[in-house]
Coordinates of C-alpha atoms in Angstrom, one line a residue:
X1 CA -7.0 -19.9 72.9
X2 CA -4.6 -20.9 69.7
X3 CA -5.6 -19.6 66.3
X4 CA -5.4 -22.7 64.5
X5 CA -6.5 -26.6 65.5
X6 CA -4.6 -28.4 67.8
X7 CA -3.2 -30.6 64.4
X8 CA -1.8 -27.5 63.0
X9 CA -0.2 -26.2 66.0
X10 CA 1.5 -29.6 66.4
X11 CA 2.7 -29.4 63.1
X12 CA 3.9 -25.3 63.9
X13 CA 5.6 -26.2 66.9
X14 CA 7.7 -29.3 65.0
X15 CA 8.7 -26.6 62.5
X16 CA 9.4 -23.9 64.9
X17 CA 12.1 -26.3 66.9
X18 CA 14.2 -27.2 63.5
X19 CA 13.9 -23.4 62.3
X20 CA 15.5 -22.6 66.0
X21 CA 17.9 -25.7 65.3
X22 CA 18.5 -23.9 62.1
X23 CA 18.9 -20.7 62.7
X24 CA 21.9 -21.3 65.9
X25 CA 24.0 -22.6 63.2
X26 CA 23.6 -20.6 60.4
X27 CA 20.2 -18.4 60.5
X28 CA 17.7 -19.0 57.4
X29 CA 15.0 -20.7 60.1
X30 CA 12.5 -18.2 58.5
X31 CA 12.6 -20.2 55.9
X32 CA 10.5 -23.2 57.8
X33 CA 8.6 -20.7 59.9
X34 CA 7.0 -18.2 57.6
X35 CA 6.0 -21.1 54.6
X36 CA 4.7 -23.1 57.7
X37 CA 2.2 -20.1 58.9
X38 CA 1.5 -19.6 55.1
X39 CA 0.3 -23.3 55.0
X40 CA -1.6 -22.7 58.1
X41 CA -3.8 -20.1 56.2
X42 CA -2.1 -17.1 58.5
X43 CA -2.5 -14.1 56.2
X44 CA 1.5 -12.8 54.8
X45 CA 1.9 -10.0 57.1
X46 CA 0.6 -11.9 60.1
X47 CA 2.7 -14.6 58.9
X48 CA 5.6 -11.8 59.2
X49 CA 4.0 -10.0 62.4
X50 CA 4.3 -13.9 63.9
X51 CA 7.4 -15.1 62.9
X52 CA 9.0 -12.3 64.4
X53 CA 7.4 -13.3 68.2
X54 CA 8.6 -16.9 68.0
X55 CA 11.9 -15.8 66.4
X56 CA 13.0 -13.6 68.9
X57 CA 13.2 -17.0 71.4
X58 CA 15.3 -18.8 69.3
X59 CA 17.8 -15.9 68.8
X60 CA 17.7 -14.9 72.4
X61 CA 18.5 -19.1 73.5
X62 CA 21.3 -18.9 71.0
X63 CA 22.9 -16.0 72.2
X64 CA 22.8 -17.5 75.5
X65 CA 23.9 -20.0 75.2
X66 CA 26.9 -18.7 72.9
X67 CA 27.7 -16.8 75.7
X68 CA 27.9 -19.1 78.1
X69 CA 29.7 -21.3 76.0
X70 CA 32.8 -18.3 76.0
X71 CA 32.4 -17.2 72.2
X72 CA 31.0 -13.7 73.0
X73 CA 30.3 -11.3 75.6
X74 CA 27.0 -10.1 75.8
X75 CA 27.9 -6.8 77.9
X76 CA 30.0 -5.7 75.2
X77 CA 27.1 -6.3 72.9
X78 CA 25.3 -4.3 74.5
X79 CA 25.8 -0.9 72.4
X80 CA 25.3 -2.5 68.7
X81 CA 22.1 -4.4 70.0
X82 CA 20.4 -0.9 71.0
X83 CA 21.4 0.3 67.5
X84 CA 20.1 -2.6 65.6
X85 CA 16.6 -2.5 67.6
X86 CA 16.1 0.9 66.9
X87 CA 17.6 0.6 63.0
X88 CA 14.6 -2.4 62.6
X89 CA 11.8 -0.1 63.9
X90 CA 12.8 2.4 61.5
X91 CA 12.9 0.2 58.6
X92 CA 9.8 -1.3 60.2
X93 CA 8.1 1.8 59.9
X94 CA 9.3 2.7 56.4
X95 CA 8.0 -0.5 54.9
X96 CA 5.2 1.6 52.9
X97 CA 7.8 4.3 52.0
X98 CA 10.6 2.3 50.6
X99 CA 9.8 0.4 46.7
X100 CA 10.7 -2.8 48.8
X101 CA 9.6 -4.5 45.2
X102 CA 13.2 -3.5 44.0
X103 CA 14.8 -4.4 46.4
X104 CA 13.4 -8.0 46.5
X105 CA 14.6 -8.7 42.7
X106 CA 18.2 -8.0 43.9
X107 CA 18.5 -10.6 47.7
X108 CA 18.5 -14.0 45.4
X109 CA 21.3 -12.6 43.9
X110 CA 23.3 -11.5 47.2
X111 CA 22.2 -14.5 48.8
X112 CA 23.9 -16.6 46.0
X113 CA 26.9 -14.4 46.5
X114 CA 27.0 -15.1 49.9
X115 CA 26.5 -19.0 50.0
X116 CA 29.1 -19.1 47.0
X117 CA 31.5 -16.8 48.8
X118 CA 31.6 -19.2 52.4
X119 CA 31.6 -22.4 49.8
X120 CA 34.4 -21.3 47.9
X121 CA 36.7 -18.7 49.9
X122 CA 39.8 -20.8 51.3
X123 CA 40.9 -20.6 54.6
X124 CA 37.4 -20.0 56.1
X125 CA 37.6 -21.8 59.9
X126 CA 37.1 -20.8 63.5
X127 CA 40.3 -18.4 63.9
X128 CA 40.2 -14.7 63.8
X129 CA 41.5 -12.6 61.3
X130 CA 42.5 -9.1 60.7
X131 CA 39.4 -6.3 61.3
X132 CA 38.6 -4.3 58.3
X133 CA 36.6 -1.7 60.4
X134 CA 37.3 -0.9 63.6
X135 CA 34.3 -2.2 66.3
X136 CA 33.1 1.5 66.2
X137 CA 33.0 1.5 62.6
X138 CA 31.0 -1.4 62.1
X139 CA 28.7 -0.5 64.5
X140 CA 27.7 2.5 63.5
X141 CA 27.5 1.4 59.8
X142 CA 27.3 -2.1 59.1
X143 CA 24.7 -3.0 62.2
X144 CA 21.8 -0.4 61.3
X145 CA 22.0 -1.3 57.8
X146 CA 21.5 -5.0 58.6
X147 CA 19.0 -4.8 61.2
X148 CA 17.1 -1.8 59.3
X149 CA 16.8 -4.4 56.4
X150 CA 15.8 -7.1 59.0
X151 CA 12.5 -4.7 59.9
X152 CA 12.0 -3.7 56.5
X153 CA 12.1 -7.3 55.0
X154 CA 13.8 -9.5 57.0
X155 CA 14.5 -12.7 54.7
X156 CA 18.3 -13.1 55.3
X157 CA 19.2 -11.4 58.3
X158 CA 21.5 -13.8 59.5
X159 CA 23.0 -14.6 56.9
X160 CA 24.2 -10.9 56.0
X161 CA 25.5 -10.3 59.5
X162 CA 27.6 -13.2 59.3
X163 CA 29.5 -12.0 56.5
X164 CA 29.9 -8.4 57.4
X165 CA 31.2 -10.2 61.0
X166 CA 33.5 -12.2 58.7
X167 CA 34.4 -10.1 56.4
X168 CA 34.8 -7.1 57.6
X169 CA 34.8 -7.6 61.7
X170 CA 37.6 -10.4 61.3
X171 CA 35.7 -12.9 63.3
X172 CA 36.2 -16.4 62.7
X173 CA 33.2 -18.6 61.3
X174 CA 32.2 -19.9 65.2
X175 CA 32.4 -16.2 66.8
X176 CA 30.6 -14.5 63.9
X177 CA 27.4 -17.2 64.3
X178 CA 28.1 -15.9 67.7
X179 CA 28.0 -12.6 67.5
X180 CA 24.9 -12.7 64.8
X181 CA 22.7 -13.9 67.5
X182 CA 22.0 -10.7 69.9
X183 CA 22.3 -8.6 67.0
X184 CA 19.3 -10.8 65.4
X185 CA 17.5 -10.5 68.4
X186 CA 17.8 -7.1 68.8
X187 CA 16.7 -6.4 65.3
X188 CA 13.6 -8.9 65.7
X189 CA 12.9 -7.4 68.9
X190 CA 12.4 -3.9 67.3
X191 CA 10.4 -4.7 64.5
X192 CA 8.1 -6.9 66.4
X193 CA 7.7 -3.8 68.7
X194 CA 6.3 -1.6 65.1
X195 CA 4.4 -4.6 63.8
X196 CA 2.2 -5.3 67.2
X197 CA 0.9 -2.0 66.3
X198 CA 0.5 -1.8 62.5
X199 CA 0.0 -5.9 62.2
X200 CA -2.1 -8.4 64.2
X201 CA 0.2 -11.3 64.7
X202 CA -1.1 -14.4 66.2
X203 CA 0.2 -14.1 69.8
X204 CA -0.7 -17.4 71.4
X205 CA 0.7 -19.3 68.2
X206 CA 3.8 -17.4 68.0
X207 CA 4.4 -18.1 71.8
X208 CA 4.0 -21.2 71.4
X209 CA 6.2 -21.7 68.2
X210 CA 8.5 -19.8 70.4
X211 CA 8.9 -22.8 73.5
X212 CA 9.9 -24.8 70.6
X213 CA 12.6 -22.6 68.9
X214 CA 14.4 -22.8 72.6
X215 CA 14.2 -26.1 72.6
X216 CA 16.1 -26.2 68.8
X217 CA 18.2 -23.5 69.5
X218 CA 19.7 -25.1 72.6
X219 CA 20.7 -28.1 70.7
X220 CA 22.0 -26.6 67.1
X221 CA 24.2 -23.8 69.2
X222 CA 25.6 -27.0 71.1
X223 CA 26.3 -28.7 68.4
X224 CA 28.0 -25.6 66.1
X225 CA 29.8 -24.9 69.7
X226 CA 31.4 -28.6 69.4
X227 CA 32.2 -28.7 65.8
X228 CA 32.7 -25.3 64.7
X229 CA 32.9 -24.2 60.9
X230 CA 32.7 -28.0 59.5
X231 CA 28.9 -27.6 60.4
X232 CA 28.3 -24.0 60.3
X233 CA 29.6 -23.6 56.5
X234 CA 27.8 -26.1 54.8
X235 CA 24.5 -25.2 56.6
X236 CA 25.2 -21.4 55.7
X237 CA 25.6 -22.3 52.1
X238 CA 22.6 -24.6 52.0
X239 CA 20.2 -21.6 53.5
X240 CA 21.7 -19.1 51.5
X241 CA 21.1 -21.1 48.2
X242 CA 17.9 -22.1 49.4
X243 CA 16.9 -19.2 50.4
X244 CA 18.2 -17.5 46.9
X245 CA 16.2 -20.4 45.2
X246 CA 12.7 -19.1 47.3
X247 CA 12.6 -15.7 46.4
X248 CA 13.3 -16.1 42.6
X249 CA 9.8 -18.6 43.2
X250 CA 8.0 -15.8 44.6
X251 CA 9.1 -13.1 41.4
X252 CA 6.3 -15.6 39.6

């Protein structure tokens, strides 16, 4: 049933719940996941193709339970989550059209940016601040960029909607995390959609994977919900550098 020995799923499913743990707080569980199907001798765009079925669990529990916890409506989401599904099947389908290489040798350096900009800006907490694009604005430009780069690579994601939600949405560190999650599903919802047709990912795996991204998104969006930016900051900073520190790896 399972594409890999009962050993190897074990070890899948115990990296799938801290990559959902992860990824509640501060997004970067991709970077468990996608070395963990690597390891399990899942082919790289399988390893893709899969991460994005057991991902889309963990981003759907967090946004749940965000919601439920008061720190974002889900109805008024509504709008920017069909734009972000339908931005990540387009950049899903313009994988083999776009010099993606290029692209690639820039994210260490964004990804620095960003983990020095939450580690070093002062006054970053849970309260709002002033927008710097109106809720229109931001979805029409700042959500299909994201998500079109979350189906076209994908590394990231999270992190990149957090700061545009900071940034440039005015949300506080706790609301942003907040709002990043339906987005983030949305967008791996869409390019899932594209890849079951031009990939093969393993479908009983990723299921599987995906039971245990509930299970550790249910208890890292509980505990970002109880102590707000003194978690989410450090966590974003670590991913972000870490993240940063994987893709230089992968230029050799």
């Amino acid at each position: 049933m399972f594409e890999v020995g009962f050993d190897i799923l074990l070890l899948l499913l115990i990296a799938g719940f801290f990559a959902g743990f992860l990824d509640a707080i501060a997004g970067g569980g991709g970077l468990i996941t996608v070395p963990a199907l690597l390891l399990a001798g899942c082919p790289p765009v399988t390893a893709l193709a899969t991460n994005k079925v057991q991902g889309i669990f963990g981003a759907g529990t967090a946004a749940f339970s965000y919601a439920a916890g008061g720190h974002v409506n889900l109805k008024r989401q509504a709008l920017p989550a069909c734009i972000a599904f339908a931005a990540s099947m387009a950049g899903a389908l313009l994988v083999s059209r776009l010099p993606v290489h290029w692209i690639t040798y820039a994210l260490p350096f964004l990804m620095i940016g960003i983990a020095l900009f939450f580690a070093l800006k002062p006054g970053l907490n849970d309260s709002d601040r002033t927008e710097r694009l109106s809720p229109m604005m931001f979805n029409l430009t700042m959500v299909p960029l994201v998500a079109a780069y979350d189906g076209l690579l994908g590394p990231g994601t999270g992190s990149f909607f957090m700061m545009a939600f900071v940034v440039l949405g005015g949300a506080g560190v706790l609301k942003a995390t907040a709002r990043t999650k339906l987005l983030n599903f949305a967008s791996n919802g869409g390019a899932l959609f594209v890849f079951a047709f031009i990939a093969t990912p393993w479908w009983a795996t990723g299921l599987a994977m995906g039971l245990a991204q509930i299970v550790g998104a249910k208890v890292g969006a509980s505990l970002a919900q109880k102590i707000g930016a003194k978690l989410i900051k450090p966590l974003l900073v670590f991913t972000s550098g870490a993240l940063a520190i994987r893709l230089m790896m992968d230029w050799f």
